CSV table of C-alpha atoms in Angstrom, one decimal:
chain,number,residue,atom,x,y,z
A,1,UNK,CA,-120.2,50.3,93.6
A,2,UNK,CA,-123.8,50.0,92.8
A,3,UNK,CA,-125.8,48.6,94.9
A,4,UNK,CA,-127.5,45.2,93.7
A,5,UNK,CA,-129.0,42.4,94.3
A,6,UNK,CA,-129.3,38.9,92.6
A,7,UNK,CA,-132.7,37.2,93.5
A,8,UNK,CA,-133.9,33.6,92.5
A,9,UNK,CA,-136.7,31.4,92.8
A,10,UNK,CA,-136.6,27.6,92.0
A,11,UNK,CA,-138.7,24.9,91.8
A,12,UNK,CA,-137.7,21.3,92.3
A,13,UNK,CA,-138.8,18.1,92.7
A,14,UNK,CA,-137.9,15.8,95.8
A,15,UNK,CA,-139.2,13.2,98.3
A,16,UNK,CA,-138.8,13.3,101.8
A,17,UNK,CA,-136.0,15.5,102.6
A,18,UNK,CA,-136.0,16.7,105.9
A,19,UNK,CA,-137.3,15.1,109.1
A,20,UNK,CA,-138.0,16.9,112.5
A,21,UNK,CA,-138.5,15.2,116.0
A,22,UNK,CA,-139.3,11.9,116.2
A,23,UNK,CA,-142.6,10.1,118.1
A,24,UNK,CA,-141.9,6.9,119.4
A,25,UNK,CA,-141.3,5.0,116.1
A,26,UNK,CA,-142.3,6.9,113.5
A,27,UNK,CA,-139.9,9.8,112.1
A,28,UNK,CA,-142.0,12.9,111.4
A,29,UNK,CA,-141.4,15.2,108.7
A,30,UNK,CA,-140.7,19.0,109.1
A,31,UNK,CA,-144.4,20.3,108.2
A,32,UNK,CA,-146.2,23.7,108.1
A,33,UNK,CA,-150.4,24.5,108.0
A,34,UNK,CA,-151.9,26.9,106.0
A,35,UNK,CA,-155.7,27.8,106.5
A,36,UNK,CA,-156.6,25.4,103.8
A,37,UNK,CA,-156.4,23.1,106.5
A,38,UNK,CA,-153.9,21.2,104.7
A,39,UNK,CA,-150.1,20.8,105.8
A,40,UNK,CA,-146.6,21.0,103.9
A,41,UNK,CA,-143.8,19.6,104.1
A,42,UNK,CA,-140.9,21.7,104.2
A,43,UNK,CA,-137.0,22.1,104.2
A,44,UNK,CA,-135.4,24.1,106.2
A,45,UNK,CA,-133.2,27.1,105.2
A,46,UNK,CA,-130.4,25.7,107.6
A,47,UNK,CA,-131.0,22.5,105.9
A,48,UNK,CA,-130.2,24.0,102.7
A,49,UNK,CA,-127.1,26.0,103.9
A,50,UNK,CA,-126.0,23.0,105.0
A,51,UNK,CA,-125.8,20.8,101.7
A,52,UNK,CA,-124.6,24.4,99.3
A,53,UNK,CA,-121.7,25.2,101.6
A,54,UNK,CA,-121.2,21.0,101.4
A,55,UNK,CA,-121.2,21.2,98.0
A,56,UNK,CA,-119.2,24.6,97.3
A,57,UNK,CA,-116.2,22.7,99.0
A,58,UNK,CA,-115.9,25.8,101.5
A,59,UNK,CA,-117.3,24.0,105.0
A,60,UNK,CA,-113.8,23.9,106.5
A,61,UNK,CA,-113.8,27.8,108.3
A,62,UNK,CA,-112.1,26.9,111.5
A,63,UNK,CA,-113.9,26.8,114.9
A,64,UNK,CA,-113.7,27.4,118.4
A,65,UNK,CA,-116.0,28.1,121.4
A,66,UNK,CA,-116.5,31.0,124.0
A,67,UNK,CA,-116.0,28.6,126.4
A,68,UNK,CA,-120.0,27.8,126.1
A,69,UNK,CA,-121.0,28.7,122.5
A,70,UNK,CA,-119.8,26.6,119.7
A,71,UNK,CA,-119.2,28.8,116.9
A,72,UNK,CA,-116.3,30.6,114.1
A,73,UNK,CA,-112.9,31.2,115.5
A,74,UNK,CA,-112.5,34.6,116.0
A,75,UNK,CA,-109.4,34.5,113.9
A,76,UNK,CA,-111.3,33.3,110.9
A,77,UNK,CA,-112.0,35.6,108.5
A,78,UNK,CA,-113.7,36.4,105.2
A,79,UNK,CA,-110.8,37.0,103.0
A,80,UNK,CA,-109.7,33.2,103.7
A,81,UNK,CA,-113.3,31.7,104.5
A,82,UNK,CA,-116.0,32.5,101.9
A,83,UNK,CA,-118.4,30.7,103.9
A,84,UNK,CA,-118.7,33.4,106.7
A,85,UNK,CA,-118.4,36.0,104.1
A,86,UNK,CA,-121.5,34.7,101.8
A,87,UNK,CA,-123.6,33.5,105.3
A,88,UNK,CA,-122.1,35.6,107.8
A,89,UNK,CA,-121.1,34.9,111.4
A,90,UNK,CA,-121.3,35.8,115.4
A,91,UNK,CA,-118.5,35.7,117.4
A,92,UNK,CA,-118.4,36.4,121.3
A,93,UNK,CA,-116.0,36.6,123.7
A,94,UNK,CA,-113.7,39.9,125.0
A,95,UNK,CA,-115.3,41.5,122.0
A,96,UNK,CA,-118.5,40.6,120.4
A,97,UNK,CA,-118.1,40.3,116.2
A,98,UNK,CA,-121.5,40.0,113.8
A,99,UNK,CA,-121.6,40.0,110.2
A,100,UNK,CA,-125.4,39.5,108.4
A,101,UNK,CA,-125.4,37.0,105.8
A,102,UNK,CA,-125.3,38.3,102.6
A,103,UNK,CA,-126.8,35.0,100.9
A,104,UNK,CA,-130.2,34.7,102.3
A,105,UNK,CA,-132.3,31.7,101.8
A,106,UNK,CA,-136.3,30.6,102.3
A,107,UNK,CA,-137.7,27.4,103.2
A,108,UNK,CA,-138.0,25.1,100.4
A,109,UNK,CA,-142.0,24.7,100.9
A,110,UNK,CA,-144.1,21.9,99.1
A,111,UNK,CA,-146.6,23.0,96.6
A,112,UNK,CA,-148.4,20.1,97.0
A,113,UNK,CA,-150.0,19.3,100.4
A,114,UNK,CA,-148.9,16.3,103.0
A,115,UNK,CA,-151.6,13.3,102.6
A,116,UNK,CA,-150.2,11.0,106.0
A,117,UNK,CA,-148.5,8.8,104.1
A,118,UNK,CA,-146.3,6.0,106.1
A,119,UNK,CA,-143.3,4.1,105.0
A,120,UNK,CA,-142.6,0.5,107.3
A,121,UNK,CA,-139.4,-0.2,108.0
A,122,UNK,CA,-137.9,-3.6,109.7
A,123,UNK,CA,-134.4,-5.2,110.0
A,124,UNK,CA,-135.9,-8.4,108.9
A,125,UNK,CA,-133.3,-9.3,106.4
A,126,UNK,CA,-130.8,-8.8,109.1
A,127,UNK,CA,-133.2,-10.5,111.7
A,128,UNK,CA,-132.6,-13.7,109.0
A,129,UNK,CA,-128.8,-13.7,108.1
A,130,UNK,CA,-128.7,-13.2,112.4
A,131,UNK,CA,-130.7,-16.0,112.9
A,132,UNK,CA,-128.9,-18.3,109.5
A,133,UNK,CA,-125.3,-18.1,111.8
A,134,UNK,CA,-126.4,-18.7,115.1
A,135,UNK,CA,-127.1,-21.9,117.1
A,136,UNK,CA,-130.2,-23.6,117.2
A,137,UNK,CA,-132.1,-22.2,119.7
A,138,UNK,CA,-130.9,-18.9,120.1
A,139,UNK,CA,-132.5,-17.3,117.0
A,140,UNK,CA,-133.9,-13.9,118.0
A,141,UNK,CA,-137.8,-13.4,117.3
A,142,UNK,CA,-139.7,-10.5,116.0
A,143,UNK,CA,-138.0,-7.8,114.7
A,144,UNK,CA,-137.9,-3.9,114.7
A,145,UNK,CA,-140.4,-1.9,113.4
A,146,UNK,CA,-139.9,1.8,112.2
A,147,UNK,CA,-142.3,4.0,110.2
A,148,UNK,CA,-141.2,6.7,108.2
A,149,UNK,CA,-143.7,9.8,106.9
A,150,UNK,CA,-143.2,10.5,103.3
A,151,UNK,CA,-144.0,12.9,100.7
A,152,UNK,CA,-143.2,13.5,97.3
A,153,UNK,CA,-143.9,17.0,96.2
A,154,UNK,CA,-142.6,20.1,94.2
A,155,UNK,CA,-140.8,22.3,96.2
A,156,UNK,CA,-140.0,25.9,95.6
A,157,UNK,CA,-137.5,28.1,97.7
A,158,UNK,CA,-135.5,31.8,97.3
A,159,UNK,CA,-132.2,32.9,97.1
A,160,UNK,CA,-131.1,36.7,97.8
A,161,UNK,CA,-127.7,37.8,97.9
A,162,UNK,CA,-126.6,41.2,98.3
A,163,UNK,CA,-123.9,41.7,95.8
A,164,UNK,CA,-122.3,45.0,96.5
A,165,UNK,CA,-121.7,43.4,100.3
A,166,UNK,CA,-120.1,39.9,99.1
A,167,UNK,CA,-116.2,40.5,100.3
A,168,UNK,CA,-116.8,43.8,102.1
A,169,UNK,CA,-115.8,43.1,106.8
A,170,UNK,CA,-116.4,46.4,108.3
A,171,UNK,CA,-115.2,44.6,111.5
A,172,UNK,CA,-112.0,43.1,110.5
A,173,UNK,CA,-111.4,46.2,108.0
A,174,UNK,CA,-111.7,43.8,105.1
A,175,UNK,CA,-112.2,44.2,101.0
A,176,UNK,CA,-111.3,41.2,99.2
A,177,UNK,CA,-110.9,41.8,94.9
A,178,UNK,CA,-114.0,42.3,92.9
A,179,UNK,CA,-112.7,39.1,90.6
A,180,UNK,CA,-112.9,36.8,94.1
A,181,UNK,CA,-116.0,38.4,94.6
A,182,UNK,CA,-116.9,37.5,91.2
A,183,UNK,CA,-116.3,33.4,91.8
A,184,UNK,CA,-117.6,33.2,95.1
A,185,UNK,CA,-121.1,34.1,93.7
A,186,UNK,CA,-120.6,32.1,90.3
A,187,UNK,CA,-119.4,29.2,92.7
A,188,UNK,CA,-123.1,29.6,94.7
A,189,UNK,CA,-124.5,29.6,91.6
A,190,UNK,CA,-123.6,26.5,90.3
A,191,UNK,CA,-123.6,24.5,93.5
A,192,UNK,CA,-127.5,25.4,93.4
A,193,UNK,CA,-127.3,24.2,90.1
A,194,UNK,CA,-126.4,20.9,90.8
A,195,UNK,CA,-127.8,20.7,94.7
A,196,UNK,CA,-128.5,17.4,96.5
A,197,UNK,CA,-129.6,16.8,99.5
A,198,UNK,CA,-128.4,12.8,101.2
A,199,UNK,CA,-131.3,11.8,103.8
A,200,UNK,CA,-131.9,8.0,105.0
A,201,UNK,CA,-129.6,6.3,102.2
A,202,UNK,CA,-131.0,8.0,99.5
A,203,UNK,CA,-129.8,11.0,97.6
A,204,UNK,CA,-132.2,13.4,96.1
A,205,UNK,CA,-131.7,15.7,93.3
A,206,UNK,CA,-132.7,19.6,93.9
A,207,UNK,CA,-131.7,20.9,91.2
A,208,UNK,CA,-134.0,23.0,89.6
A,209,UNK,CA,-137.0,22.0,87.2
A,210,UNK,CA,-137.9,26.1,86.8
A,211,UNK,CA,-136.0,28.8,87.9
A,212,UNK,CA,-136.8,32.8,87.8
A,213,UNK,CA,-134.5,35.7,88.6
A,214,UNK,CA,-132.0,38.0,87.5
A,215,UNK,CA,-129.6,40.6,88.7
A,216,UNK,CA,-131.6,44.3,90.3
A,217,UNK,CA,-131.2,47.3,91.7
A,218,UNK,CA,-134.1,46.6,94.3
A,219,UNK,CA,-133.5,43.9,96.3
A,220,UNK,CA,-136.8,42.6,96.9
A,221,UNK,CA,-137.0,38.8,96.2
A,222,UNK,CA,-140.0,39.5,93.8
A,223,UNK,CA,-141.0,35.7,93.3
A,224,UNK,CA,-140.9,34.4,96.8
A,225,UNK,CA,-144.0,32.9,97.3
A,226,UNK,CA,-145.1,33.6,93.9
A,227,UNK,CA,-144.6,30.1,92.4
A,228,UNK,CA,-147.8,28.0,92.4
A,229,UNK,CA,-148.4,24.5,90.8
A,230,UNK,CA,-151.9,23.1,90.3
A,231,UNK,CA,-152.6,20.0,88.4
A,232,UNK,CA,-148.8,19.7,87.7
A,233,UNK,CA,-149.4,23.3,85.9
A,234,UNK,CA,-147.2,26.3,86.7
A,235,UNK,CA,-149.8,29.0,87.5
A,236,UNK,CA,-148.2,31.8,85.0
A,237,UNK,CA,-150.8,34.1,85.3
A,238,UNK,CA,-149.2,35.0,88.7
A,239,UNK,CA,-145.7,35.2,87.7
A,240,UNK,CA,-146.8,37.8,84.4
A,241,UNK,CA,-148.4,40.2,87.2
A,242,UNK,CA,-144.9,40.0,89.4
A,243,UNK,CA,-143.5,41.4,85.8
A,244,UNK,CA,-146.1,43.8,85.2
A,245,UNK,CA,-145.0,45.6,88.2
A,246,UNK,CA,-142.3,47.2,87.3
A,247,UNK,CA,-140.5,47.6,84.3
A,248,UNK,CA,-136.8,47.0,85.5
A,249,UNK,CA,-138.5,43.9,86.7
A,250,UNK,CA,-139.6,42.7,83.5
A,251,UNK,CA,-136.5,44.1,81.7
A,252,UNK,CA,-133.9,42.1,84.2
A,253,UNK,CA,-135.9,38.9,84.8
A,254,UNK,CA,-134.8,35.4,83.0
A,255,UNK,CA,-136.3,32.2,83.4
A,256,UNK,CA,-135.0,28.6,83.4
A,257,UNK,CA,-136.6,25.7,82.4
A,258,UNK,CA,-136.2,21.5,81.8
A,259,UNK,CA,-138.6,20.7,80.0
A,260,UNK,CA,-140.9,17.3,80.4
A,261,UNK,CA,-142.2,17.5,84.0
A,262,UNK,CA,-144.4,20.3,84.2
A,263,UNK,CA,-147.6,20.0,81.6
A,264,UNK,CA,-147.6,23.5,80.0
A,265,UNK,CA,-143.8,23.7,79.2
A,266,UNK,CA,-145.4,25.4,76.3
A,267,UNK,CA,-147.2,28.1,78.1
A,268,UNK,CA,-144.1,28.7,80.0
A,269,UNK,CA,-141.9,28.9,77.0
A,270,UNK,CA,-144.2,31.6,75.2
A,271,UNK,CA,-145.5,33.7,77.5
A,272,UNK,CA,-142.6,34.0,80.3
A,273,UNK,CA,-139.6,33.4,77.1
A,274,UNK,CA,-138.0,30.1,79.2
A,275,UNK,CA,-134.1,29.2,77.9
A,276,UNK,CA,-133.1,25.6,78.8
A,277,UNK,CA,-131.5,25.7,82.4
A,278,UNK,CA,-127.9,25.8,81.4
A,279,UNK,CA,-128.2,29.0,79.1
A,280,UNK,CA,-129.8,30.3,82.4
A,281,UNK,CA,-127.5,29.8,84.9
A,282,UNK,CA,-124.5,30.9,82.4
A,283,UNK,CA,-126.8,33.9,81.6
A,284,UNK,CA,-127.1,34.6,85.3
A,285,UNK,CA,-122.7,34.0,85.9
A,286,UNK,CA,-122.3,36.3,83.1
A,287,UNK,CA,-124.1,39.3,84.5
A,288,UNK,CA,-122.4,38.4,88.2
A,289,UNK,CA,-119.3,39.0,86.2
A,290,UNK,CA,-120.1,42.2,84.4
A,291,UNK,CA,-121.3,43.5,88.1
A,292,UNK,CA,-117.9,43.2,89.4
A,293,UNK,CA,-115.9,44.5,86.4
């Protein structure tokens, strides 16, 4: 089998969507510095394994500990679990077992920097319905108060998966059928499709607003870090010198787009030939397939 790899890059939109360690009261998002001076908000990578093997429905590979570690139970394996066989796995004990992930993600970083915004929080309706049943003279005073850092940003992020290695254990002496291979990749692909994330009561949509990738025989994920947004503008100029680099690039690249949130849908449409998101993700599932056949 040849070997290939699938690459993407997305952009979505999203608020707030992954906190760090907490300060006293207030509840600090995950945040990076550049030498702008100006910070980022980010999601983590484990943050957004979390909510795709959630949302493929494959979260339930057994598990067990070393005694110390919490990890897989060494019994698990990839032809029953595709979660360890798309993100891999470490298991100790008499006999130490690793597997890389084949399905590597980035950080989904914020395009637009972090301004200190706050969010105040208090349990004053509960403080009142507390204080409505009780007797007179035992209502509570004050209340709790929480504050929150929030940001509302574009985020963009990078999937790489290494297709010739998806269903392939060297250490249990595993090959699963190219067809399961097939719809384990086609079932990543439209859980990032439809991604959400569920933080504080609220569930936010990741599901991309731009999308670019394709199917390669260099594995290089070509667009990471390569998506800018200024002025709500998708800087295309970079993305047509990504293409220009290489003609099996430009050959094997598609791009998504939904049209309405970013100003020069136009631009995007013309110069980089942007299909509506659906066509792209089928496009994408249908040369996954032809891989495997």
């Amino acid at each position: 089998m040849n070997k290939k790899g699938l690459t993407l890059s997305i952009i979505f939109e999203a608020e707030s969507a992954n906190y760090g360690e907490g300060v006293g009261n207030v509840t600090s998002l995950k945040k990076i510095s550049r030498g702008d001076h100006e910070m980022y908000t980010y999601i983590s990578r484990q943050a957004l394994r979390y909510n795709i093997v959630e949302q493929m429905g494959v979260n339930n590979t057994p598990l067990g500990t070393d005694g110390k570690v919490l990890q897989f139970h060494p019994d698990a394996t990839i032809a029953d679990y595709p979660e360890i066989d798309l993100f891999g796995y470490m298991k100790t004990g008499k006999q130490t077992k690793t597997r890389a992930a084949v399905v590597r993600l980035s950080n989904a970083i914020a395009l637009e920097s972090y301004n200190t915004d706050l969010e105040f929080l208090t349990n004053k309706g509960l403080l009142d319905r507390y204080n409505a049943q009780v007797e007179k003279g035992k209502e509570l005073s004050g209340g709790n108060i929480a504050q929150s850092e929030i940001h509302k940003s574009y985020y963009a992020y990078t999937i790489a998966v290494d297709l010739d290695k998806v269903g392939i254990d060297p250490n249990d002496e595993i090959e699963i059928p190219l067809e399961e291979r097939a719809q384990r990749v086609i079932k990543l692909l439209q859980a990032i499709k439809f991604l959400y994330r569920d933080i504080k009561g609220r569930r936010e949509n990741l599901a991309p607003i731009f999308a670019i990738g394709g199917v390669y025989n260099q594995k290089n994920p070509f667009f990471e870090n390569r998506l800018k947004v200024t002025e709500n503008k998708l800087e295309v100029s970079t993305i047509e010198n990504v293409l220009e680099l290489d003609e099996e690039i430009k050959a094997n690249t598609k791009v998504g787009l939904v049209k309405g949130l970013l100003e020069n849908d136009g631009e995007i449409e013309e110069k980089l030939n942007a299909m509506p998101m659906a066509e792209f993700f089928k496009a994408l599932e249908s040369e996954v397939l032809a891989y495997y056949q």
